[in-house]
Structure formats: C-alpha cells, structure tokens
Coordinates of C-alpha atoms in Angstrom, one line a residue:
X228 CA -21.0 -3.4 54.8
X229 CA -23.2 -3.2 57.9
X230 CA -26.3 -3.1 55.8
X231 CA -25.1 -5.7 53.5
X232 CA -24.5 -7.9 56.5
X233 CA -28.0 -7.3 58.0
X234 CA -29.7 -8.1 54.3
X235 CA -28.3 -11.6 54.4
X236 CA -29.1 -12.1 58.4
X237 CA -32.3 -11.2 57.8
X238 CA -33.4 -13.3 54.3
X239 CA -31.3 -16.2 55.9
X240 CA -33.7 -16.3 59.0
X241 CA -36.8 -15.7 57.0
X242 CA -35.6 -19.0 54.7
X243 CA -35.1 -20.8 58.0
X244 CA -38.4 -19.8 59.2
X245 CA -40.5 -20.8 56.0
X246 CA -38.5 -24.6 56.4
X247 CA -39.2 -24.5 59.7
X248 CA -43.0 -24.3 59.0
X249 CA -43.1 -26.5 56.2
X250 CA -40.9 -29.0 57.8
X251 CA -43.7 -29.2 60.9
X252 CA -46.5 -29.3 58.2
X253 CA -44.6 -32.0 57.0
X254 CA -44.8 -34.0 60.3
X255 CA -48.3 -33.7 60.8
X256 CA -49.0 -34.7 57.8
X257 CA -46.8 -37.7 58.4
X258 CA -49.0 -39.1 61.0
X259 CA -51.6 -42.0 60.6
X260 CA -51.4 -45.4 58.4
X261 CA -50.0 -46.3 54.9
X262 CA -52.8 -45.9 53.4
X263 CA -54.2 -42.9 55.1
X264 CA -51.3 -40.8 54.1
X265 CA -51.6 -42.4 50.4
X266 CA -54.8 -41.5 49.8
X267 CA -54.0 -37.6 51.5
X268 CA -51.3 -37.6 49.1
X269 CA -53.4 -38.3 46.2
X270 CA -56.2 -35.5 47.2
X271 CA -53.3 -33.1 47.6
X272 CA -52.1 -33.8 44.2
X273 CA -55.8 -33.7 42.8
X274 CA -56.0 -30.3 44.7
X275 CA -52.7 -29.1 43.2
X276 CA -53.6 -29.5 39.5
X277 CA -57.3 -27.8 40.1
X278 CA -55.6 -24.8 41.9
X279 CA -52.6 -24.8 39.2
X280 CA -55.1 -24.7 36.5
X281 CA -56.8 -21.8 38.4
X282 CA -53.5 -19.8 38.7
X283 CA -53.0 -20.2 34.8
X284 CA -56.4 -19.2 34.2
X285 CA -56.2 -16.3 36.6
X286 CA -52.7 -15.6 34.9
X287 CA -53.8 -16.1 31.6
X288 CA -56.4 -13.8 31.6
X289 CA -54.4 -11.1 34.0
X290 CA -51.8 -11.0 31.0
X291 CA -54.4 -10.9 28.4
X292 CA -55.5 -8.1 30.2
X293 CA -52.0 -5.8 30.7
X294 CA -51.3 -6.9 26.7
X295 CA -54.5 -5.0 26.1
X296 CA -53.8 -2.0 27.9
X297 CA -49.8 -1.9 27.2
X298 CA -48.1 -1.6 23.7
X299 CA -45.6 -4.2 23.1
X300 CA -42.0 -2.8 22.8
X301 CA -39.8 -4.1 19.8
X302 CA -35.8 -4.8 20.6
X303 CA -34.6 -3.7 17.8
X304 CA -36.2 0.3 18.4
X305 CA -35.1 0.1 21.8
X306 CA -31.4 -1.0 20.6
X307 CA -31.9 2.0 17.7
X308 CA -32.5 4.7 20.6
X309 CA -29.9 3.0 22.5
X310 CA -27.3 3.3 19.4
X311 CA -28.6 7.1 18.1
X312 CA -29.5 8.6 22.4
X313 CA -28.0 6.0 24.9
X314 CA -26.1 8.9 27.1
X315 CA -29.4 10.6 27.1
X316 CA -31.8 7.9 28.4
X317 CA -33.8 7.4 25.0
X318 CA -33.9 4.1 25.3
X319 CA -35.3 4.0 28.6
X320 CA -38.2 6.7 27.7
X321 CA -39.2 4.6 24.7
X322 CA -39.2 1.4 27.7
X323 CA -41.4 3.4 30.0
X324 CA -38.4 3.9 32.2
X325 CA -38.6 7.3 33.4
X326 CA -36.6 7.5 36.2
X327 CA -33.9 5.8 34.7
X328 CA -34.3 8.0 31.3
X329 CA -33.6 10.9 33.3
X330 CA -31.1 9.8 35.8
X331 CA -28.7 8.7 32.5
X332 CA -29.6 12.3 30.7
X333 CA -28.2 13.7 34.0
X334 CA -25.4 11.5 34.5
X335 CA -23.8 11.0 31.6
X336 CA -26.0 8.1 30.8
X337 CA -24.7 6.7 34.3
X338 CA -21.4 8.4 34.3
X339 CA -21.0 5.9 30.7
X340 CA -20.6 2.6 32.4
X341 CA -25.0 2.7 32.7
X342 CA -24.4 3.0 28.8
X343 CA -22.7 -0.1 28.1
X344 CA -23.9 -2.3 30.4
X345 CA -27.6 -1.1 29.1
X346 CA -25.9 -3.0 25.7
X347 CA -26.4 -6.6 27.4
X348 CA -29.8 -6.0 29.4
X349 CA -32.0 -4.4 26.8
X350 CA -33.4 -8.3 26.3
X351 CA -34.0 -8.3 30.5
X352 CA -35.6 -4.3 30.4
X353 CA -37.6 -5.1 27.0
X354 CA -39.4 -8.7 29.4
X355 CA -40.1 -6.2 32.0
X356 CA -41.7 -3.3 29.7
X357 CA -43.5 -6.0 28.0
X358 CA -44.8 -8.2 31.3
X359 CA -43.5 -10.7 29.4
X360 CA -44.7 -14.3 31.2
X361 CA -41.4 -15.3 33.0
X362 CA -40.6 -11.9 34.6
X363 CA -44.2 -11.9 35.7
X364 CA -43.5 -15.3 37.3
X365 CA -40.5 -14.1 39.1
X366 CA -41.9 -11.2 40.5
X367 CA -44.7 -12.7 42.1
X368 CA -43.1 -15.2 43.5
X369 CA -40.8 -12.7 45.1
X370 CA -43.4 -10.5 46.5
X371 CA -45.0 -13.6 47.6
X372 CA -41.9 -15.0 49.3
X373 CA -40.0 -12.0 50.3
X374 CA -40.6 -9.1 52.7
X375 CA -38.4 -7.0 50.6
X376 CA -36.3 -6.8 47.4
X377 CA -32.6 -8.7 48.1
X378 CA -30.2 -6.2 48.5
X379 CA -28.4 -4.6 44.9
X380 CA -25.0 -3.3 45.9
X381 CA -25.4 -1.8 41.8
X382 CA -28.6 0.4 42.7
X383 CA -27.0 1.1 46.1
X384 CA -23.7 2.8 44.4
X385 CA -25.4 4.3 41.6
X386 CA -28.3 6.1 44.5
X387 CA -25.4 7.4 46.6
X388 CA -23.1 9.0 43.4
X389 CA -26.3 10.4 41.7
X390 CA -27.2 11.6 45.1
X391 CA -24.1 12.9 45.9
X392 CA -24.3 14.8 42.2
X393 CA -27.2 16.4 42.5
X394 CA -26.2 17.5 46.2
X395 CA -23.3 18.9 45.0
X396 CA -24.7 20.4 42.4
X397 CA -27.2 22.3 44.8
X398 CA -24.4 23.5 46.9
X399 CA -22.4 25.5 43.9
X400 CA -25.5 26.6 41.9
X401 CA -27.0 28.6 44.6
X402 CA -25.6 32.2 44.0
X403 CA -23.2 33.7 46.9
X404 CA -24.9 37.3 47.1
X405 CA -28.7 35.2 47.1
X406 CA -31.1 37.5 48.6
X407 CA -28.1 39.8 49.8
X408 CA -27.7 36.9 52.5
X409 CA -24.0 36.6 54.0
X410 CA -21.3 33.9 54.0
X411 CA -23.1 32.4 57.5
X412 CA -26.9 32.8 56.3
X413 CA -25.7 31.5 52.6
X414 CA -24.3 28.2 53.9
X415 CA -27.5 27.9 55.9
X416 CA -29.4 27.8 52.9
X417 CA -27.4 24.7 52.1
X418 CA -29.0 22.9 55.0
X419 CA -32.3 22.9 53.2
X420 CA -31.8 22.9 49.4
X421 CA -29.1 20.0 50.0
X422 CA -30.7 17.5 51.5
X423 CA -33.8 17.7 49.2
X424 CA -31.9 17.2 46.4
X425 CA -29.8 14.3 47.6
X426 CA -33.3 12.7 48.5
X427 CA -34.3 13.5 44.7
X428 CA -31.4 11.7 43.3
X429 CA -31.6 8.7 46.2
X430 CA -35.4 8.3 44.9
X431 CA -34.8 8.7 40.9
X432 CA -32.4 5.7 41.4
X433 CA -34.6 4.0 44.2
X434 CA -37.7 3.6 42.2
X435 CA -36.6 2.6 38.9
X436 CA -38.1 -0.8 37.9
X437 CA -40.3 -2.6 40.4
X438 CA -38.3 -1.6 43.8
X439 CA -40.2 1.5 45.9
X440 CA -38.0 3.3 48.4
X441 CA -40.3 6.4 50.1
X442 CA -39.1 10.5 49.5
X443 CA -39.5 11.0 53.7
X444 CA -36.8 8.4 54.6
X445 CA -34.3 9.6 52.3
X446 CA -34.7 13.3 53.5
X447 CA -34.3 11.7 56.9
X448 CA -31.4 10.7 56.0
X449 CA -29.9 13.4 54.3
X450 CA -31.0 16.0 56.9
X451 CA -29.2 15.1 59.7
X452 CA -25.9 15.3 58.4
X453 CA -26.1 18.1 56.3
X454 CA -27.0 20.2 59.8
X455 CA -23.0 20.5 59.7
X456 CA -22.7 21.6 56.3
X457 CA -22.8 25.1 57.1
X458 CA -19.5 24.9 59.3
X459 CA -17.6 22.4 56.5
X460 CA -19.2 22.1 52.8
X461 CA -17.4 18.6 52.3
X462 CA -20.1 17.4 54.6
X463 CA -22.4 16.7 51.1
X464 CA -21.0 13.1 50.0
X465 CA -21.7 12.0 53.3
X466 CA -25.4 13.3 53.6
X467 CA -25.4 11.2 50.7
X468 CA -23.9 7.9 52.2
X469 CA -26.6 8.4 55.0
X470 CA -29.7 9.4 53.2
X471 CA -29.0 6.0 50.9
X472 CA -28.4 3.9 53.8
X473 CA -31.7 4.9 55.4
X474 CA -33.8 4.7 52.2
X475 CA -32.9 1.8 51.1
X476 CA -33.2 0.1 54.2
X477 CA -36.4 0.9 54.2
X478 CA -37.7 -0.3 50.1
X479 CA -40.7 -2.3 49.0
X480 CA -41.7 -3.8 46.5
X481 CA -43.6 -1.9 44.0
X482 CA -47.3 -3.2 43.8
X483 CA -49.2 -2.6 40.4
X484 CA -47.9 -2.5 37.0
X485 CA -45.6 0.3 35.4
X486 CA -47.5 2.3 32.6
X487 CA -44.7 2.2 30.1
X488 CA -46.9 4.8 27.7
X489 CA -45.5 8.4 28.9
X490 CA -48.8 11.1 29.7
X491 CA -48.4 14.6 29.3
X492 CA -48.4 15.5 32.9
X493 CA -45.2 13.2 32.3
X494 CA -43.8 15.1 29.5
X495 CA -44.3 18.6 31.6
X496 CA -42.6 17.0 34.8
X497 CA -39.7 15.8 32.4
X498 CA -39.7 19.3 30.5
X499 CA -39.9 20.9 34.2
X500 CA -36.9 18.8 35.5
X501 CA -34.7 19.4 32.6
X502 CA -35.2 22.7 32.7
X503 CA -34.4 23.1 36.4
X504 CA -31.3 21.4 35.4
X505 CA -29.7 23.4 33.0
X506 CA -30.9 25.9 34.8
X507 CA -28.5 24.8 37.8
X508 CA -25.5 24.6 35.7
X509 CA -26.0 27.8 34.4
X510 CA -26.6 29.2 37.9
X511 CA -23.1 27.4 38.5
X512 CA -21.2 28.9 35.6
X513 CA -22.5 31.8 35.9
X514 CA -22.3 33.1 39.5
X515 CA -20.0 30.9 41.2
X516 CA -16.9 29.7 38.9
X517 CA -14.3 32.4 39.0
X518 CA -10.6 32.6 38.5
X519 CA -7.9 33.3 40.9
X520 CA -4.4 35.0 39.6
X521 CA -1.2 34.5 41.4
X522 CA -1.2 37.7 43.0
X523 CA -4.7 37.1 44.7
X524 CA -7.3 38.9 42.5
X525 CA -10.0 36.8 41.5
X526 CA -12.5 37.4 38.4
X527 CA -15.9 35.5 38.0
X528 CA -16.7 33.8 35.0
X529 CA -19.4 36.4 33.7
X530 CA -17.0 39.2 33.6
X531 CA -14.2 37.2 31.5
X532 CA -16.7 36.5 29.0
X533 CA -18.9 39.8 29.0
X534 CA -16.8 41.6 26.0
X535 CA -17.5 38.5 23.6
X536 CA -21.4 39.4 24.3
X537 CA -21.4 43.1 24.0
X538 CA -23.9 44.9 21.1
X539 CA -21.1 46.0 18.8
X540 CA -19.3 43.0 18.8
X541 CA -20.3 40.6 15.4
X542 CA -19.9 37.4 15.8
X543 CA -16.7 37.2 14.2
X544 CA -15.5 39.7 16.3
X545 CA -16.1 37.7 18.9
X546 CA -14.9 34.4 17.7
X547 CA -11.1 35.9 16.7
X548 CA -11.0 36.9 20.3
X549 CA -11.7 34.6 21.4
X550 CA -9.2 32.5 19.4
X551 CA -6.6 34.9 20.1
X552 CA -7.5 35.0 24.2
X553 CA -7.2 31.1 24.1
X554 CA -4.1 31.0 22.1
X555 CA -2.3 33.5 24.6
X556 CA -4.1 31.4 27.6
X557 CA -2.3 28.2 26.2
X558 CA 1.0 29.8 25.7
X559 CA 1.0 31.1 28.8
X560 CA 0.2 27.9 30.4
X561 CA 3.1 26.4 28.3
X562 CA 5.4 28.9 29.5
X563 CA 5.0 27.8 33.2
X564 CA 5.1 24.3 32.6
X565 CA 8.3 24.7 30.9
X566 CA 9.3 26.9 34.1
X567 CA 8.6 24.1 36.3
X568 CA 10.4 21.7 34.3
X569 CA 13.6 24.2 34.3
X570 CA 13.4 24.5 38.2
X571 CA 12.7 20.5 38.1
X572 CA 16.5 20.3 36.5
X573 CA 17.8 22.7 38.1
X574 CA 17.1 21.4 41.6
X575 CA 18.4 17.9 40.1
X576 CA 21.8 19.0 38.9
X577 CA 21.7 21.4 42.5
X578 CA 21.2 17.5 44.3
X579 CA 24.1 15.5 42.5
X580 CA 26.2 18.5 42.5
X581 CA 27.2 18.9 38.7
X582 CA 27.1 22.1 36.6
X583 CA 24.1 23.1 33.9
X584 CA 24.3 20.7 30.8
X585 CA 26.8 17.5 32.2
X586 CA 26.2 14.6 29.8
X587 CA 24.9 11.2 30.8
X588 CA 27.7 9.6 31.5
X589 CA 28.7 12.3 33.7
X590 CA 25.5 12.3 35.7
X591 CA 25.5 8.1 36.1
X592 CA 29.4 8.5 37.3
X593 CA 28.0 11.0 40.0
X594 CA 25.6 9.1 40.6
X595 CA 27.4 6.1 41.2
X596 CA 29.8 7.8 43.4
X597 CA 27.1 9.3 45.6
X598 CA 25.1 6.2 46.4
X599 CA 28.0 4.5 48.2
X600 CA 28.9 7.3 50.2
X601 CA 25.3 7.6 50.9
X602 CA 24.1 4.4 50.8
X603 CA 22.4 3.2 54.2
X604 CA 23.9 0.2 55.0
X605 CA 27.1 1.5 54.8
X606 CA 26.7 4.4 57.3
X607 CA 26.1 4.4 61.2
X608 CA 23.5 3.7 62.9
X609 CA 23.1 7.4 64.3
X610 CA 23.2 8.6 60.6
X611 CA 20.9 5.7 58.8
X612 CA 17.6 8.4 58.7
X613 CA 19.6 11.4 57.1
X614 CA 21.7 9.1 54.6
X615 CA 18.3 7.0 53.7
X616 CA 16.8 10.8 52.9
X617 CA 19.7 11.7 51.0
X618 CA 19.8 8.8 48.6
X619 CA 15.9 9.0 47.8
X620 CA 16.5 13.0 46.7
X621 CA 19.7 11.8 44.8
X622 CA 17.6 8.9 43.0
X623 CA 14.6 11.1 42.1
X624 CA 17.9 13.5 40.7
X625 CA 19.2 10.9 38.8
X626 CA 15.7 9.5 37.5
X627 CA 15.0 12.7 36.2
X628 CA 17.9 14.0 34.5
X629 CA 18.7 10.2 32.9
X630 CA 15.1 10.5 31.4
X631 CA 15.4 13.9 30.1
X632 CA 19.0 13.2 28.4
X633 CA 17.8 10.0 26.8
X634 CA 14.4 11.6 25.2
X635 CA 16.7 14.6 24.0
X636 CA 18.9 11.7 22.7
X637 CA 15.8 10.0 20.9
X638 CA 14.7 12.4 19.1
X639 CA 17.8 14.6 17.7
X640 CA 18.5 10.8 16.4
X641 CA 15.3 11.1 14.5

C-alpha cells in the first residue's frame, strides 16, 4: 500500500511539473502584439507539420526496418497453442515471450487464472510481438514522458507468489543429510539458495514485456530477510514480499526491441531451466516427503515406494500392489473418518443428555427444554458466561444430531 501510495505521489508531481513548464512557456510566449504572436503561431504550426512529417518518416522507415528483421505472428496459431499448450506457456514461446512461457509452464500456466485471462489479451500480446504501429506509439510516448512504468498491482502479485514458489521450493528440495551437514548448517544453506531463487522468480515476472527490473535489487531484497530463515523456515513468503518491493521499486523501461525468434542459446537455457526444475521436485519427493504414523515413526517416501521398483518385480506385479496398498490405504482412511463421526455423536447425545439412538423428536424436545434453562437472558448475571457456553455446545449437539437423523431419513425413503 505504501509503494502504491508513493507511485501515484510521485507520477502526480511529475504531471504537475511538465504543466508547470508548459504553462510558463506558455506565458512567454504570450508576450508582445496581436500580430506578433499571430505570425509566431503560424511558424509554430509550419514547424509542427515539417517535424511531424519527419517523425512519420523516421517511424515509417524504423518499422519497415523491425518488419524486416521480425516474422509477423498470426492470431489464430497463437490462439491454437493457447487452446492445445496454454498451462504450459506455448502460446507465449510461439509470441517471443520467454519469460512468461516459462513462468506459466512452472505455475500452472499462472496458477490457471494467467490461462484464461491470456483468452482476452492475445489481440494486445500478438500488437506487441508484431510492433504493430499503435503499441509502438504508446510506448514511446511513455518512455518519453515517464521516468518509469506506472505501477501494475497484476505483475506486482504474480512477482511475489511466483517468488514465493520457487523460494519455497528451494527450501524443501534441498536434501536434509546434504553434504552430511546438520539441522543448524542445513538451514544455513537456506540463507543462500533462497534468496537466489526468490530473485529468479521476482525477475522471470519482472521482465516480461517491455518493463526491466535488475537481478541485484531483488537479491537485495530477498537477502536480508531470509538471514532469519535459519531460526524459523516460515520466514520465505516474506523474503518474498521484500525482495518484490525493492525490485520493483526500482524498474525501467526496457530500451530496444524484443527478438520474438527464440536462438539456440535460448532453447539450451529453456532445456537447462526445465530440467533444474523437475529436477527440484524430484529432489522434493524424493528426499524430503515422508510419512508420520500415530505412534511417532516416520517413513520417507523412497522407502514406501522401493518394493514397486525392485528387479523381480514385473510390472504387473507392481501395479496389483499397488492397487491393493491404495485400496487398504482408502479403507483405512474411511475407517477413521467413520470413527470421528461415531465420537462426533457420541459427544452430542453425551451434551443433551439422551441415550444411543433417541429419535428426532426426542432430541428437539431435549433440546427445547435445555435452551430455557440455559438460555442467557434468563440466568444471573454471575452465571451469563457459563450458561452462554453451555447453550453454544448444546446447539452444535442439536445441529448435528438433527442433520444426521434427517439424511438417514432421506435416504431409507429412497
């Protein structure tokens, strides 16, 4: 809110300023006769067209130039890669959008909301990939006008949660036993492979389109919190509040045009990054995810799912255990649901004081009876707190048992 506040302080007083100096060009210019200032005002309109006609010419042949070295994108392929590989960013690689491409692979394709707004502003990403006349315009004028970019509370969410995810990600990839390292030295580790990949994610999102925000002022932000993450982990989401904050504070415009054809060093930095990314979640899975039973003991994932990968096993061997692990696994968890539902009714019947199996009417007539002997505006003063926590247990009671007797009811009428 601070920084949003700031934003509009700032481009407010820059609009003032520009006023103020055309305003006092304006009055100089006002001075002298009639016809002194008539004959000014023709020159400047003679000078106007001759530099307009310049700018067009200069434009003109500036955009013949870009159409020769840039491929025109077509709307209906980018809508086809949208429809067939939208939650993996192929639209965006087929628009030159790299960063965004892989940010949506990563995400989700921006945790699916990126998806579907991406439906209503292909037309607006296909006049940028093509440098189409009027987004040409518009940028210009902005860098010509502005010191920075106005402020996107949409690129500002979406560089703190994809932050935040890769941060996080980081944090439970990197192997407990690393390096034989203990629970201390481990967490110090998160110090420094933390904050660079919050600053990865802050500057995927940062840069995509024609707004710059730098690697080193992300990082900045990210480090300082994240010198507390080795005495409490949740410090991450944070880090990543901080390091967005900072970085875009701090973004430009981006000068130059975006080469929308995709080089190989591209395609091995996108290969590279994929890779690195799986390879996280695997890291995840694989070292870190474990199971805890009621009793304390706790299994890791890799050792629960070493006998469907041993070299005797087929694979339909494995595959019918693995069935028949998952079936027991989901009739076990049945089994304590239905337990807490059983002490859920119990404790009910226990609260309105009725025996194991009373009808509905019985429970209402209970009911009944036990909210005006409890009810708190019909008891003391002195006795108002205990009676006003009586009658919220006896209402849950009631709720719940009234709800259970009347879907029982339901369906043995069906």
């Amino acid at each position: 809110i601070v920084l949003m506040k700031h934003t509009a302080i700032t481009h407010r007083r820059n609009k003032m300023a520009r006023a103020r100096k055309y305003l006092s060009n304006s009055d100089s210019d006002s001075a002298g006769s009639f016809q002194e200032v008539k004959e000014r005002s023709k020159n400047n309109k003679e000078d106007f067209h001759k530099l307009t006609e310049t700018k067009e010419n200069e434009d003109s042949q500036s955009r013949q130039h870009i159409k020769f070295n840039i491929k025109r994108k077509s709307l209906v392929f980018a809508y086809l890669f949208w429809l067939i590989g939208g939650f993996g960013g192929l639209h965006h690689f087929y628009l030159g959008r790299i960063n965004q491409g892989f940010v949506w692979w990563t995400t989700g394709g921006g945790f699916v909301i990126g998806v579907i707004v991406d439906l209503f502003k292909m037309k607006d990403y296909l006049s940028e990939a093509n440098l189409e006349s009027g987004f040409v315009r518009r940028h210009l004028y902005q860098v010509k006008n502005y010191d920075q970019p106005d402020f996107d509370s949409v690129r500002f969410i979406s560089m703190m949660s994809v932050g935040m995810l890769y941060g996080y990600l980081v944090q439970f990839s990197v192997p407990e036993n690393c390096f034989n390292l203990n629970r201390n030295e481990h967490r110090l580790l998160w110090v420094i492979l933390v904050p660079l990949a919050i600053a990865f994610g802050n500057y995927l999102v940062g840069n995509i389109g024609y707004v710059k925000v730098k690697f080193a002022w992300c990082f900045a932000g990210a480090i300082v919190p994240s010198c507390f993450i080795a005495l409490n982990p949740d410090v991450t989401g944070y880090a990543a509040l901080f390091a967005t904050t900072i970085g875009y504070w701090k973004r430009e415009f981006r000068k130059g045009v975006l080469q929308s054809k995709i080089s190989i060093f591209k395609y091995i930095i996108i290969f590279s990054g994929v890779l690195f990314y799986v390879l996280m979640w695997v890291s995840m899975f694989y070292y870190n995810v474990s199971v805890t039973t009621k009793i304390g003991e706790r299994y890791y994932l890799r050792d629960l799912v070493k006998p469907y990968f041993r070299r005797n096993v087929t694979y339909e061997e494995a595959f019918s255990k693995f069935s028949e692990d998952m079936n027991r696994a989901w009739s076990e968890i049945r089994k304590e649901v239905y337990s807490l539902q059983i002490l859920e009714d119990t404790e009910s019947y226990r609260v309105l004081g009725l025996d194991w199996g009373a009808t509905e009417r019985q429970v209402t007539e209970r009911y009944r009876m036990l909210a005006k002997q409890y009810h708190p505006d019909k008891t003391s003063p002195d006795k108002a707190l205990e009676h006003n926590t009586k009658m919220v247990d006896i209402t849950r009671a009631y709720e719940v048992l009234v709800k259970k007797k009347r879907h029982s009811n339901k369906h043995s009428e069906l």
